[in-house]
Coordinates of C-alpha atoms in Angstrom, one line a residue:
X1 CA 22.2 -4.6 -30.7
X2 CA 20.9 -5.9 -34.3
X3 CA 18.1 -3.9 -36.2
X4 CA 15.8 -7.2 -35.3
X5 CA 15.9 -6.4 -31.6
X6 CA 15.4 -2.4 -32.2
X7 CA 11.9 -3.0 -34.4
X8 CA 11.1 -5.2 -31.7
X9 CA 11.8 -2.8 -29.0
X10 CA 9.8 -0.4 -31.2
X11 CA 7.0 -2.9 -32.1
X12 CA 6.5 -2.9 -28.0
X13 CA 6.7 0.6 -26.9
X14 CA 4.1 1.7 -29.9
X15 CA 2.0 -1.3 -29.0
X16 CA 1.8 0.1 -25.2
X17 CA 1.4 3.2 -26.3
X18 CA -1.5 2.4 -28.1
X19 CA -2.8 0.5 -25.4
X20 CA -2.4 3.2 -22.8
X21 CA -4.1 5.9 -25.2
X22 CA -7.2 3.6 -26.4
X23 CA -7.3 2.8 -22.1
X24 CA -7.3 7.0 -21.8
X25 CA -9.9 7.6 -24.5
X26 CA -12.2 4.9 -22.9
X27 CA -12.1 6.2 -19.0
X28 CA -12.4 9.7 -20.6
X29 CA -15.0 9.2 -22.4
X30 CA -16.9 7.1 -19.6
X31 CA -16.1 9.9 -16.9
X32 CA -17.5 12.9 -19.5
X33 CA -20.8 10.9 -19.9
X34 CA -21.3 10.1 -16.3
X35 CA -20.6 13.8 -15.8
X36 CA -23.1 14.6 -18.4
X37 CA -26.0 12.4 -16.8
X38 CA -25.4 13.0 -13.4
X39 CA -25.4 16.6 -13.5
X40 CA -29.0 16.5 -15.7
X41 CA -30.0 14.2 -13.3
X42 CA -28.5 16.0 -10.0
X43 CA -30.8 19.1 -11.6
X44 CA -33.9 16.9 -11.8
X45 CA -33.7 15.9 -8.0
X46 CA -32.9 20.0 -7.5
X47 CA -36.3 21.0 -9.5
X48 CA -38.0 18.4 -7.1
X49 CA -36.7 19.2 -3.5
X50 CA -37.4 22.6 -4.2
X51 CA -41.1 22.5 -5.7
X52 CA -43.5 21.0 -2.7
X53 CA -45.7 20.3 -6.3
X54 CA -43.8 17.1 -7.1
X55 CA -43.0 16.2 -3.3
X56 CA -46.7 15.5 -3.2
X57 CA -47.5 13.7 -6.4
X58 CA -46.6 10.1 -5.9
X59 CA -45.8 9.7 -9.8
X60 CA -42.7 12.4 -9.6
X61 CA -41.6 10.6 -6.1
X62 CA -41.3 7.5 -7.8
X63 CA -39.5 8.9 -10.8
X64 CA -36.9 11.2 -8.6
X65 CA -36.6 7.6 -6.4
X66 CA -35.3 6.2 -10.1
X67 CA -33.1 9.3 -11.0
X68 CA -31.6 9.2 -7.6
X69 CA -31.1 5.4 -8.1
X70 CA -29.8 5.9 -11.8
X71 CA -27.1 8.3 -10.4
X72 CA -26.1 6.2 -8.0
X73 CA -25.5 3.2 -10.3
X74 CA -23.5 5.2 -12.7
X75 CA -21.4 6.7 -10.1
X76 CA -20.6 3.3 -8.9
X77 CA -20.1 1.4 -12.5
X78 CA -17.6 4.0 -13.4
X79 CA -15.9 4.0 -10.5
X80 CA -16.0 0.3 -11.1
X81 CA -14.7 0.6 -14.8
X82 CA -11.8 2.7 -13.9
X83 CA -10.6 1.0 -10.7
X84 CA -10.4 -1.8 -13.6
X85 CA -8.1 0.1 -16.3
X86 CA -5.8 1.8 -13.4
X87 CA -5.5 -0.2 -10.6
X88 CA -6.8 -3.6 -11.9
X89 CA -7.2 -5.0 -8.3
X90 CA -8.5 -3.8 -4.6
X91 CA -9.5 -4.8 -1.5
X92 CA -12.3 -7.7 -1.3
X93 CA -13.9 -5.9 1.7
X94 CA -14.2 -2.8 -0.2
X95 CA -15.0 -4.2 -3.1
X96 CA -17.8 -6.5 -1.4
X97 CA -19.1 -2.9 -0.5
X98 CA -18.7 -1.3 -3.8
X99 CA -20.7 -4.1 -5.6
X100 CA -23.6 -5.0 -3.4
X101 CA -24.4 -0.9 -3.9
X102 CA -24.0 -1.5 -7.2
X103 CA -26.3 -5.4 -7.5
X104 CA -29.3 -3.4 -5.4
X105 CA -29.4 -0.4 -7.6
X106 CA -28.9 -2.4 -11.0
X107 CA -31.9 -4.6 -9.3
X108 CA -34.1 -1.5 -7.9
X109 CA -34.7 -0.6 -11.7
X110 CA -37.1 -2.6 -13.5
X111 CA -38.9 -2.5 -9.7
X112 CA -39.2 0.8 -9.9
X113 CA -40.0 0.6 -13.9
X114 CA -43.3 -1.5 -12.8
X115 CA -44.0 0.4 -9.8
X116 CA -44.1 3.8 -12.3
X117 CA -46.3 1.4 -15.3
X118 CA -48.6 0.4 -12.8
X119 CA -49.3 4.2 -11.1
X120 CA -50.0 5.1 -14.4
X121 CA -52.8 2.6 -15.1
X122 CA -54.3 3.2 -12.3
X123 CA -54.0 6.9 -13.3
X124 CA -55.9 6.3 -16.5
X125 CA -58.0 3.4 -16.2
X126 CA -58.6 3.8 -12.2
X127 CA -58.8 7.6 -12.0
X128 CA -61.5 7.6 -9.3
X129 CA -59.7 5.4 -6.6
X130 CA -56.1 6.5 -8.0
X131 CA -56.3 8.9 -4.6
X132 CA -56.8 6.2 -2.4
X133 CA -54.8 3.7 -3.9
X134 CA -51.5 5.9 -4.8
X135 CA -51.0 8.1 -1.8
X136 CA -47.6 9.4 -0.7
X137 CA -47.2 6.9 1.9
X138 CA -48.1 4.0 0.0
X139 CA -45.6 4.8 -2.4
X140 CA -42.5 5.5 0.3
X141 CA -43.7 1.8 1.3
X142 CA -43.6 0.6 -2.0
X143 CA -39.7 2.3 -2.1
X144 CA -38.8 0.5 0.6
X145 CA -40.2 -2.8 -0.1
X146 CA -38.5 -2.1 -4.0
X147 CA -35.0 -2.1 -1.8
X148 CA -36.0 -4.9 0.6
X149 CA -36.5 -7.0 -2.4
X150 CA -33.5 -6.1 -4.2
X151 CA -31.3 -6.6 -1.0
X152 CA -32.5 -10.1 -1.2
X153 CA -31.1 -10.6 -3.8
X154 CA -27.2 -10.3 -2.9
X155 CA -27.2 -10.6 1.0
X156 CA -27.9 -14.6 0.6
X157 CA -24.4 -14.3 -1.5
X158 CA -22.8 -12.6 0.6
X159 CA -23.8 -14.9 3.6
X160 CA -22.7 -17.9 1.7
X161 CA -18.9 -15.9 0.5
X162 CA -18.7 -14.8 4.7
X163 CA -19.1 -19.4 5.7
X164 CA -17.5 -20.8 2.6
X165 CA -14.3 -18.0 2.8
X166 CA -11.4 -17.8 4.7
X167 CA -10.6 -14.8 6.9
X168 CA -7.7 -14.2 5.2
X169 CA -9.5 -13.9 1.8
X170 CA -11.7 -10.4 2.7
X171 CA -7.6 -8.9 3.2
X172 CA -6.5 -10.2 0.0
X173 CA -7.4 -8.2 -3.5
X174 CA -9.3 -8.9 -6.3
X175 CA -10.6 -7.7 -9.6
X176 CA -13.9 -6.1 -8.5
X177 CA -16.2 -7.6 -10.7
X178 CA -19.2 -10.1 -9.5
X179 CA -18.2 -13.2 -11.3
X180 CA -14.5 -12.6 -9.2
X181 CA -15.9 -12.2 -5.8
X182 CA -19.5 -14.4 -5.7
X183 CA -17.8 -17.4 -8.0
X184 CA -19.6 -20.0 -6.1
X185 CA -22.0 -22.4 -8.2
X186 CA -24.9 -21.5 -5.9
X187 CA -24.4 -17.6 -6.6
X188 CA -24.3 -17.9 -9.7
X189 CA -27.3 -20.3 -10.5
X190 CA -28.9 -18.0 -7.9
X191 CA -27.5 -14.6 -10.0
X192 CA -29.6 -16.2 -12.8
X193 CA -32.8 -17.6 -11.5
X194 CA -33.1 -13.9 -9.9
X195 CA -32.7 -11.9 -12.9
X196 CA -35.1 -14.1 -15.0
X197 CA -38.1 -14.2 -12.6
X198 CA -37.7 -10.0 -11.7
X199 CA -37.8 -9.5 -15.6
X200 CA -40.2 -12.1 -16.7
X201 CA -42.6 -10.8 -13.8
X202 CA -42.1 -6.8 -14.6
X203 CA -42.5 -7.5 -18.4
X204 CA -45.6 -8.9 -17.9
X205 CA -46.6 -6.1 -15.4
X206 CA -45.7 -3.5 -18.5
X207 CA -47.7 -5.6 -21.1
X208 CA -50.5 -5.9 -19.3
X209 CA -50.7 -1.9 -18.4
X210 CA -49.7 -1.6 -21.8
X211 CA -52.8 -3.4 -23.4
X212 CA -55.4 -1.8 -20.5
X213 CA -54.2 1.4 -21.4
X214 CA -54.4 0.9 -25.3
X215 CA -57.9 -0.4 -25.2
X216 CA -58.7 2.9 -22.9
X217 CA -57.6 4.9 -25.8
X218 CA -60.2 4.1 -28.1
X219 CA -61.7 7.6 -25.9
X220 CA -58.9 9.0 -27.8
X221 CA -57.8 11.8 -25.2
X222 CA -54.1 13.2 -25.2
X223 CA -54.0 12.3 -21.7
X224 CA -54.7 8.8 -22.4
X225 CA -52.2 8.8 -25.7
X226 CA -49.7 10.4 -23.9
X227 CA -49.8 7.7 -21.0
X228 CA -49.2 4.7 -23.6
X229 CA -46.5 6.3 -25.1
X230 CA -45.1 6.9 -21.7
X231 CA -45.3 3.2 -20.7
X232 CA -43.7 2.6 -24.4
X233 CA -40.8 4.2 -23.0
X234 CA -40.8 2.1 -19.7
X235 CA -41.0 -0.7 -22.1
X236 CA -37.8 0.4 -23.8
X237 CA -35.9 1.2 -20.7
X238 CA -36.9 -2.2 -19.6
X239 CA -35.6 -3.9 -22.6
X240 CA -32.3 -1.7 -22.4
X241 CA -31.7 -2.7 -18.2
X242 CA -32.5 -6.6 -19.8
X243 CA -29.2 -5.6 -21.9
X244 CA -27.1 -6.3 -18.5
X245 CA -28.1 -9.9 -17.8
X246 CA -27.3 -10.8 -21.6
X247 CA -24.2 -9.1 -21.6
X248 CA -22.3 -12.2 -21.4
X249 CA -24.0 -13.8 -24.6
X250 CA -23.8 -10.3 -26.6
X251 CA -20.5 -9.8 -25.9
X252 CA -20.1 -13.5 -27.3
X253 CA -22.3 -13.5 -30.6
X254 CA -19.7 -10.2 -31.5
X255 CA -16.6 -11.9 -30.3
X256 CA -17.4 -14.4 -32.8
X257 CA -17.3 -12.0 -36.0
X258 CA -14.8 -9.9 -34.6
X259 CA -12.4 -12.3 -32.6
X260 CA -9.2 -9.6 -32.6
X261 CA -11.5 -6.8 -30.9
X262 CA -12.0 -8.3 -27.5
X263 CA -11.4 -4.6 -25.4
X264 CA -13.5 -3.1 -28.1
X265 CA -16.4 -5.2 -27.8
X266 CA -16.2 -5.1 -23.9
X267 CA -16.2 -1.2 -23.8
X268 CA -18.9 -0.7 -26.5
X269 CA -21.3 -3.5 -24.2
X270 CA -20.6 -1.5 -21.4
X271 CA -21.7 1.8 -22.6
X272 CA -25.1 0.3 -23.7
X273 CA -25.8 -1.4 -20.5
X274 CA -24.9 0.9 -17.7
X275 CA -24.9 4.2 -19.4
X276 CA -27.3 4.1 -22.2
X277 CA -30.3 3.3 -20.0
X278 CA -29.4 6.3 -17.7
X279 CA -30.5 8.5 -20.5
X280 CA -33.9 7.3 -20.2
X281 CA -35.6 8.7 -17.1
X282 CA -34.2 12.0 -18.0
X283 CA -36.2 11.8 -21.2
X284 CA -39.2 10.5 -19.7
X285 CA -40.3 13.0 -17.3
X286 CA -37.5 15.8 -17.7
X287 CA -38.4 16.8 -21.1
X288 CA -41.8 15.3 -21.9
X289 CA -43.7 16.2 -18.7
X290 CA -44.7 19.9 -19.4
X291 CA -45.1 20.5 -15.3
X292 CA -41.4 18.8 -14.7
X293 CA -40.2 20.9 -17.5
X294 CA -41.7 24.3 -16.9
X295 CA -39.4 24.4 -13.6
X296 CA -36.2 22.6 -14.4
X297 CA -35.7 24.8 -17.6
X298 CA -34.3 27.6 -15.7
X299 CA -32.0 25.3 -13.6
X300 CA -30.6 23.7 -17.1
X301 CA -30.5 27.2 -18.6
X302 CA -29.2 29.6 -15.9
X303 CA -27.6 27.0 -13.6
X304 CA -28.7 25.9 -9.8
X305 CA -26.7 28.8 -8.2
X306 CA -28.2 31.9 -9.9
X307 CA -32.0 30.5 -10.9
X308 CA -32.9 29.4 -7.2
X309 CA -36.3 31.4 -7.6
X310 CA -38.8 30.5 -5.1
X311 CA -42.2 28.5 -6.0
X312 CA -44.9 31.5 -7.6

């Protein structure tokens, strides 16, 4: 054996190892956030089953619907993202199951997002018929309709993979990823019309609170302040869930400065679309709402185990 074919051999097993540690780093660091969210989130839904106070207000059951919807996603999009780094392909029929979970959640967001904008005008600029119009049954039927919707949008694809595919395809494996399973032309052009009418129509639903809600301000009152700012941060979750359906072109416009970073670019898009927006709802109501926050302090602090005091 020359020297040439031993820096070669060398040049290979450091390039792999590089590859398997950088592969490592990412999953562990995906894993440790998703940990890090769900369990904040996971003691958000705690604080809420056991306080009858928020069961009852239809503004914390719409915002424990989205926490419970957030942790969801997440579980499912890094279960996604490490299926992909360790066993690369699965089953079609479990992954058909895997990703419609994932497509409705990813969907039921910016529904829920202009559900939650437009409770809160009605809040401030319809306070006298915000009991008749938000009551706790309207919003469960609102939930529903929020899934219904989003289911609407995948089970046409799925229809069309179960006439245009062969039996034989639902055994095979696959990467699990959406544009590997629903590849047709009619999915996809679908995919897109979809995504652009929900967001178009929900942006407009949070501008339009938006502006009502700053030209009720001019009364000045930190109730009516701290509504704006909390449709502000709607706004900005919005604009971080839009992230997902432009990952495609972001992940593009980068590849173009940085052509030799490819896994690089892929992980850092992924961390801003699915996680980054996950840190939102915890912000939102978690630590801004003083009534949220007065009971799930002890349950951050102390843990769910030990601080499972009863409602004074």
């Amino acid at each position: 054996m020359n020297l040439s074919s031993v820096n070669g051999t060398l040049i290979i097993v450091g390039t792999e190892n590089n590859a398997l540690t950088s592969a490592l780093t990412k999953n562990v660091i995906v894993v440790a956030l998703c940990i890090t969210i769900n369990y904040i989130n996971g003691t958000l839904v705690h604080t809420f089953r056991k306080h009858q106070i928020f069961s009852m207000n239809p503004r914390y059951i719409l915002f424990i619907h989205l926490v419970i919807n957030d942790i969801v996603q997440l579980a499912l999009s890094t279960l996604l993202h490490i299926i992909s780094y360790t066993l690369y392909t699965i089953n079609v029929s479990f992954c058909l199951i895997l990703l419609t979970i994932a497509i409705v959640t990813t969907f039921n967001t910016p529904l829920n997002l202009a559900g939650m904008a437009a409770e809160c005008y009605i809040a401030v600029c319809i306070p006298l018929r915000h009991g008749q119009i938000c009551t706790v049954k309207k919003v469960y039927i609102l939930i529903g309709l929020i899934w219904v919707v989003s289911a609407f949008t995948i089970l046409p694809d799925l229809f069309v993979l179960l006439a245009t595919e062969h039996l034989q395809f639902f055994y095979s494996k696959v990467s699990c990823s959406r544009d590997y399973v629903f590849k047709s032309t009619y999915s996809m052009t679908k995919r897109d019309a979809s995504h652009i009418i929900c967001l178009v129509l929900v942006w407009l639903i949070i501008q339009y609170t938006y502006l009502r809600i700053l030209f009720a301000a001019k009364g000045a009152s930190v109730h009516i302040k701290k509504a704006r700012n909390t449709i502000l941060l709607h706004g900005f979750q919005l604009l971080l869930c839009m992230f997902i359906y432009a990952r495609p072109v972001f992940e593009q416009g980068l590849l173009y400065f940085f052509p030799d970073q490819l896994l690089a670019i892929r992980f850092a898009s992924y961390v801003t679309v699915q996680i980054m927006p996950r840190l939102v709802s915890p912000l939102v109501y978690g630590l801004r709402d003083q009534t949220f926050r007065r009971y799930v302090r002890r349950y951050m602090v102390c843990g769910v185990s030990i601080c499972n005091n009863p409602e004074k």
